[in-house]
Structure formats: structure tokens, C-alpha cells
Coordinates of C-alpha atoms and ligand atoms in Angstrom, one line a residue:
Chain A
M1 CA 32.7 -30.5 57.2
A2 CA 30.2 -27.7 56.2
S3 CA 30.6 -26.8 52.3
V4 CA 28.0 -25.0 50.0
S5 CA 27.5 -25.3 46.4
K6 CA 26.6 -22.9 43.9
R7 CA 25.4 -23.6 40.2
Y8 CA 24.8 -21.4 37.4
P9 CA 23.5 -23.2 33.9
V10 CA 25.8 -21.5 30.6
R11 CA 24.2 -21.8 27.7
A12 CA 26.2 -21.7 24.4
R13 CA 26.7 -18.5 22.1
D14 CA 24.8 -16.1 24.6
F15 CA 27.5 -13.8 24.5
L16 CA 25.3 -10.8 26.1
H17 CA 25.1 -13.1 29.4
A18 CA 28.2 -14.7 29.0
G19 CA 30.8 -14.6 32.0
E20 CA 27.4 -13.7 34.2
A21 CA 28.3 -16.6 36.4
S22 CA 31.5 -16.1 37.2
I23 CA 31.2 -12.4 38.5
Q24 CA 28.4 -14.0 40.7
I25 CA 31.3 -16.4 42.2
Q26 CA 33.7 -13.6 42.8
A27 CA 30.8 -11.6 44.3
F28 CA 30.1 -14.8 46.7
L29 CA 33.8 -15.6 47.7
K30 CA 34.0 -12.1 48.0
A31 CA 31.2 -11.4 50.7
M32 CA 32.6 -14.8 52.3
G33 CA 36.2 -12.9 53.1
L34 CA 38.3 -15.6 51.0
D35 CA 42.4 -14.0 50.3
A36 CA 41.8 -11.4 47.4
G37 CA 45.1 -13.6 45.3
L38 CA 42.6 -17.0 46.0
I39 CA 39.6 -15.1 44.9
R40 CA 41.4 -13.2 42.3
R41 CA 42.8 -17.2 41.0
I42 CA 39.1 -19.0 40.9
A43 CA 37.4 -15.6 39.2
I44 CA 39.9 -16.2 36.4
C45 CA 39.9 -19.8 35.7
S46 CA 36.1 -19.7 36.4
Y47 CA 35.9 -17.2 33.5
E48 CA 38.2 -18.7 31.1
A49 CA 36.3 -22.2 31.4
E50 CA 33.2 -20.5 31.2
M51 CA 34.0 -18.8 27.9
N52 CA 35.0 -21.4 26.7
A53 CA 31.9 -23.2 27.2
V54 CA 30.6 -20.3 25.5
I55 CA 32.5 -20.2 22.5
H56 CA 33.6 -23.4 21.9
G57 CA 31.4 -25.9 24.0
G58 CA 27.3 -25.9 24.6
D59 CA 24.9 -25.5 26.5
G60 CA 26.0 -27.3 30.5
E61 CA 26.5 -25.9 33.7
L62 CA 29.3 -24.6 36.0
E63 CA 29.6 -25.7 39.7
M64 CA 31.4 -23.6 42.4
T65 CA 32.2 -25.3 45.7
L66 CA 33.4 -24.1 48.5
A67 CA 34.2 -26.1 51.9
D68 CA 36.8 -25.7 54.6
E69 CA 39.7 -26.4 52.7
W70 CA 39.4 -25.9 49.0
V71 CA 37.3 -24.4 46.5
T72 CA 36.7 -26.3 43.4
L73 CA 35.6 -25.6 40.2
E74 CA 33.3 -27.6 37.9
V75 CA 32.3 -26.3 34.2
R76 CA 30.8 -29.3 31.8
D77 CA 29.6 -28.2 28.2
A78 CA 27.8 -30.8 26.2
G79 CA 29.6 -29.4 22.8
P80 CA 32.1 -31.4 20.4
G81 CA 34.2 -31.9 22.9
I82 CA 38.1 -31.0 22.1
A83 CA 40.1 -33.7 19.8
D84 CA 43.6 -32.9 21.1
I85 CA 43.7 -32.1 24.3
E86 CA 47.5 -31.5 24.3
L87 CA 46.9 -29.3 21.1
A88 CA 44.5 -27.4 22.8
M89 CA 46.3 -26.6 26.1
Q90 CA 49.6 -24.9 23.9
P91 CA 49.6 -21.2 24.2
G92 CA 48.3 -19.5 21.8
Y93 CA 46.4 -22.3 20.0
S94 CA 42.7 -21.2 19.3
T95 CA 40.1 -22.5 16.6
A96 CA 38.0 -19.4 18.0
D97 CA 35.5 -17.5 15.2
E98 CA 35.3 -13.9 14.2
T99 CA 32.6 -13.8 16.2
A100 CA 34.6 -14.6 19.6
R101 CA 38.0 -12.7 18.2
E102 CA 35.5 -9.6 17.8
M103 CA 35.1 -9.7 22.1
G104 CA 38.8 -10.1 22.2
F105 CA 39.0 -14.2 22.9
G106 CA 41.2 -16.4 20.7
A107 CA 44.5 -15.6 21.5
G108 CA 44.5 -19.5 23.3
M109 CA 45.4 -18.1 26.4
G110 CA 41.9 -19.6 28.5
L111 CA 43.5 -23.3 28.9
P112 CA 47.1 -22.1 30.1
N113 CA 45.6 -19.7 32.2
M114 CA 43.8 -22.0 34.2
K115 CA 46.4 -24.0 34.3
A116 CA 48.3 -21.2 35.9
N117 CA 46.2 -20.4 38.3
A118 CA 43.9 -23.5 39.2
D119 CA 46.4 -25.4 42.0
E120 CA 45.2 -28.7 39.8
L121 CA 43.2 -28.8 36.5
R122 CA 41.8 -32.1 35.0
L123 CA 40.5 -32.0 31.4
E124 CA 38.2 -34.0 30.2
S125 CA 37.0 -34.1 26.2
A126 CA 36.8 -36.5 23.7
P127 CA 35.0 -35.9 20.2
G128 CA 30.9 -35.8 20.4
R129 CA 31.1 -36.5 23.9
G130 CA 31.6 -32.7 25.6
T131 CA 33.5 -31.5 27.5
R132 CA 34.5 -31.2 31.2
A133 CA 36.9 -29.1 33.4
L134 CA 38.0 -29.3 37.1
M135 CA 39.6 -27.1 38.8
V136 CA 40.9 -27.6 43.2
F137 CA 42.4 -24.6 45.0
R138 CA 43.8 -25.2 48.4
R139 CA 42.8 -22.5 50.9
E140 CA 45.8 -22.6 53.0
A141 CA 47.6 -22.0 49.9
A142 CA 46.1 -18.5 49.8
G143 CA 48.1 -15.7 48.6
G144 CA 50.9 -18.0 46.9
G145 CA 49.7 -16.9 44.3
A146 CA 50.0 -18.4 40.3
P147 CA 53.5 -19.7 39.2
Chain B
M1 CA 48.4 9.6 38.0
K2 CA 45.3 10.2 39.3
L3 CA 42.0 9.3 37.3
S4 CA 40.8 12.8 36.8
E5 CA 44.3 13.6 35.3
I6 CA 44.6 10.7 32.8
V7 CA 41.0 11.5 31.6
R8 CA 41.9 14.9 31.0
E9 CA 45.4 13.7 29.3
L10 CA 43.4 11.5 27.0
E11 CA 40.9 14.0 25.9
A12 CA 38.1 11.4 27.2
V13 CA 34.4 11.5 28.5
A14 CA 33.2 9.9 31.3
L15 CA 30.3 6.8 29.9
T16 CA 29.9 6.1 34.0
K17 CA 29.5 8.3 37.1
E18 CA 32.2 10.5 37.4
D19 CA 32.8 9.7 41.4
C20 CA 36.0 8.4 42.0
L21 CA 38.4 10.9 40.2
E22 CA 41.1 11.1 43.2
R23 CA 41.6 7.4 42.8
E24 CA 45.7 7.1 42.0
I25 CA 46.7 4.8 39.2
T26 CA 50.1 3.9 38.2
R27 CA 49.9 0.5 35.9
C28 CA 48.7 0.5 32.3
A29 CA 47.7 -2.1 29.5
G30 CA 47.1 -1.3 26.1
S31 CA 44.8 -4.6 24.6
D32 CA 42.5 -6.5 22.4
L33 CA 43.0 -9.7 23.7
M34 CA 40.4 -10.3 27.0
S35 CA 43.0 -13.7 27.8
D36 CA 46.2 -11.8 27.4
V37 CA 45.2 -9.6 30.0
L38 CA 43.5 -11.8 32.0
A39 CA 47.5 -14.0 31.9
R40 CA 48.5 -10.6 33.7
P41 CA 48.9 -9.0 37.0
T42 CA 46.2 -6.2 36.8
E43 CA 44.8 -5.5 40.0
G44 CA 44.2 -1.8 40.1
I45 CA 45.4 -1.2 36.3
L46 CA 43.9 1.1 33.5
L47 CA 43.4 -0.5 30.6
L48 CA 43.2 0.7 27.2
T49 CA 40.9 -0.9 24.6
G50 CA 39.1 -0.4 21.2
L51 CA 36.9 -3.2 22.2
T52 CA 33.5 -2.2 23.1
S53 CA 31.4 -5.1 24.0
I54 CA 30.3 -6.2 26.7
Q55 CA 32.7 -8.6 27.5
T56 CA 35.3 -6.2 28.1
V57 CA 33.1 -4.7 31.7
R58 CA 33.3 -8.4 32.5
T59 CA 36.5 -9.2 32.0
A60 CA 37.7 -6.2 33.7
K61 CA 36.0 -6.9 36.5
I62 CA 37.4 -10.5 36.8
A63 CA 40.7 -9.0 36.3
G64 CA 39.9 -6.6 38.8
V65 CA 41.1 -3.2 36.4
A66 CA 40.5 -0.3 38.2
A67 CA 38.9 1.8 35.4
V68 CA 38.4 1.3 31.0
V69 CA 39.0 4.0 28.6
F70 CA 37.4 2.9 25.2
V71 CA 39.7 4.1 22.3
R72 CA 39.4 5.5 19.1
G73 CA 36.4 7.2 19.3
K74 CA 33.9 4.2 19.6
T75 CA 31.1 4.4 21.5
P76 CA 30.2 1.1 23.2
P77 CA 26.5 -0.3 22.9
P78 CA 24.3 0.2 25.7
E79 CA 24.1 -2.9 27.3
T80 CA 28.2 -2.7 28.0
V81 CA 27.3 1.1 30.0
A82 CA 24.6 -0.5 32.0
L83 CA 26.9 -3.1 33.1
A84 CA 29.3 -0.9 33.6
K85 CA 27.6 1.7 36.3
A86 CA 26.0 -1.8 38.0
E87 CA 29.7 -3.6 38.5
R88 CA 30.7 0.1 39.4
L89 CA 33.6 0.0 36.9
P90 CA 34.1 3.8 35.7
V91 CA 34.6 3.9 32.0
F92 CA 35.7 6.2 29.5
A93 CA 35.7 6.9 25.6
S94 CA 38.6 8.7 24.5
P95 CA 38.8 10.2 20.4
L96 CA 42.6 9.3 20.5
S97 CA 44.4 5.6 19.0
L98 CA 45.7 3.4 21.3
F99 CA 49.1 4.6 20.7
V100 CA 48.5 8.1 21.0
C101 CA 46.8 7.4 24.7
C102 CA 50.3 5.0 25.3
G103 CA 52.2 7.2 24.5
R104 CA 50.8 10.6 26.3
L105 CA 50.0 8.7 29.5
H106 CA 54.0 6.9 29.6
A107 CA 55.4 10.3 29.0
R108 CA 53.8 11.1 32.1
G109 CA 55.2 8.7 34.1
M110 CA 52.9 5.8 33.8
T111 CA 54.4 2.2 33.5
G112 CA 53.2 -1.0 32.2
L113 CA 51.6 -3.6 34.5
D114 CA 55.2 -5.6 35.5
G115 CA 56.6 -1.4 36.7
R116 CA 58.6 -1.0 33.6
R117 CA 58.9 2.0 31.5
Ligands
ATP1 N1 35.1 -26.4 26.2 C1 35.1 -26.7 24.8 N2 35.0 -27.1 23.9 C2 35.5 -27.3 22.8 N3 36.5 -27.3 22.2 C3 37.3 -26.1 23.4 C4 37.0 -26.1 24.8 N4 37.3 -24.9 25.6 C5 38.5 -25.0 24.7 N5 38.4 -25.7 23.7 C6 39.4 -26.1 22.5 O1 40.8 -25.4 22.8 C7 41.4 -24.8 22.1 C8 41.8 -24.0 23.4 O2 41.6 -23.1 24.2 P1 42.2 -22.0 25.4 O3 41.2 -20.9 26.0 O4 43.5 -21.9 25.3 O5 42.2 -20.6 23.9 P2 41.0 -19.9 23.1 O6 39.6 -20.0 23.9 O7 40.8 -20.3 21.4 O8 41.3 -18.3 23.2 P3 40.9 -17.7 24.6 O9 40.7 -17.8 25.8 O10 42.4 -17.0 24.7 O11 40.8 -16.2 24.4 C9 40.1 -23.1 22.0 O12 40.6 -22.9 20.7 C10 39.5 -24.5 21.4 O13 39.8 -25.1 20.0
MG2 MG1 39.5 -19.5 25.6

């Protein structure tokens, strides 16, 4: 089975470039002719995870793999990690600082948005161990939309 | 409403090239919270916001927003306008408050993202 991967560096606190990788992934998937609803879900997840790494995490990497039957997103960062993942997943929970809030982040909706839009979300994190968000999208589910 | 009518109603000025003013937009969101925008059906909408950072353009792009109006007379920094041009996102600036912008567009028949008025 043919698959293609794209990898982008993500830099902590680099707000001038934050989100660029996700915009490029969105453009690439459009060029590949994927279903518009599926691209939307992938782009939202990618952007939320990328912004989380920039805002709360540390330097890391965003990797997207397009295969015949699925698309995966993996966002890894070497930041401080998340102590209580269940709490972080609660809609409205946020530790975003003033700088992030001035740019419109800190609604505490990023992780819930990722959960709603991905067919599968795995969040691995521990204090001092960084964070890894893995998301899977089934291509045949295209157009089904998020719950 | 046509984008050109929206611009007139909001007394707004174009910050990017005015080449899509014929576009019809029926739904509108007013928000300063980016993830709240991303949580809702935003394809082809008008976004009214007081946030002028470059992240507003990236969020709008990811969300499939059709056009952005910066409210309260804020002038966005040059990098915001430059990215909007590069990404072909029409952006405008209105001297009116978010409240007044919403009120004027609502009075002209525009709806929220779920189609309600
Ligand atoms: N990569 C990460 N590294 C460390 N902490 C994280 C990371 N991602 C999320 N968190 C923690 O989880 C919380 C909730 O994240 P979530 O994306 O849901 O909301 P937010 O980023 O605070 O606000 P929003 O995404 O709505 O702008 C964050 O405030 C932060 O405390
Ligand atoms: Mg977030």
C-alpha cells in the first residue's frame, strides 16, 4: 500500500510561525483531492495540536501520513507534559498564559475539538516527559463528519 | 448578503485586494476565541473579531472562513495583512464595535452559524 508522510518542526513559543505546518497539510490534502469534510477535520486537529505544542509544550515535530485507507497525525513535543490528562480534556479547562489569550487561545476547547474531529485520539503525556498526540482518520468515513 | 453590502453596512475598508465582493455570505460569527470558532460549522462564514494577530488569519484559513472583519477600528499588524494576502483571505477593518457590527448584519437578515436569528 502506498503512503506518503510529511514532517514539520514545531517550535515552542514561536507565534509568528505557529500553525504554518497545519496550513501546509491542509493545502496538501486539498491538492490530493481528499473529501472536503475530512480535510476540515484533519486540519482542525492538526492546528489545535500544533498550537498546543507551541503554547503549552516545547520544541517538537508534527507528522502527517496519508495512506489509502487512513490519515494519521502525530504531534510530539519535549515540553513539560500534562499531569492530569482527564482534567486537560475537560471542555473549558485551560492554563493558557496572557500571551496566548491575547491571540484568542485559552478557551480550553482544543483537546475536546481534537476528540470530536478525529476517529481516534491517543494522548500520551507525563510531567517532564513531553506530550504525544496521535490521531487517526478513516478515509472511507469521509463526509460522515464529527459527532 | 453580498460581501460588498456587508462592507458598506459595517463602514469597513478593505485591507486586501477587493476581488471577491460579489460573494454571498449568509452566516456570521462574532468571537475572540479561536478554538470556539473551530468547534463550530464555519465553512464560508463571515468572522467578526477584535483580534488582529497573525493567528486570526491562520485560524480563519483552517476553519474555511470566507472573510474576516476586524472590529473596533483596530489596525492589524503588517504581518497579519501580508499573510491574508498570501492566503487569499479577504480581510476588512470596521470602526464599529463588535456589538454594533453584529446588530447591523442581523438586521439585514444574516444568521448565526446554525442558521438561527
Ligand atoms: N502539548 C501540551 N503540553 C503541555 N500541556 C498541554 C499540552 N496540550 C494541552 N496541554 C494542557 O491541557 C490544557 C487544555 O488544552 P486545550 O487545547 O483543550 O485548551 P487550551 O489550549 O488551553 O485552549 P484552546 O485550545 O481552546 O485555545 C492546556 O491549557 C494545557 O494545560
Ligand atoms: Mg489548545
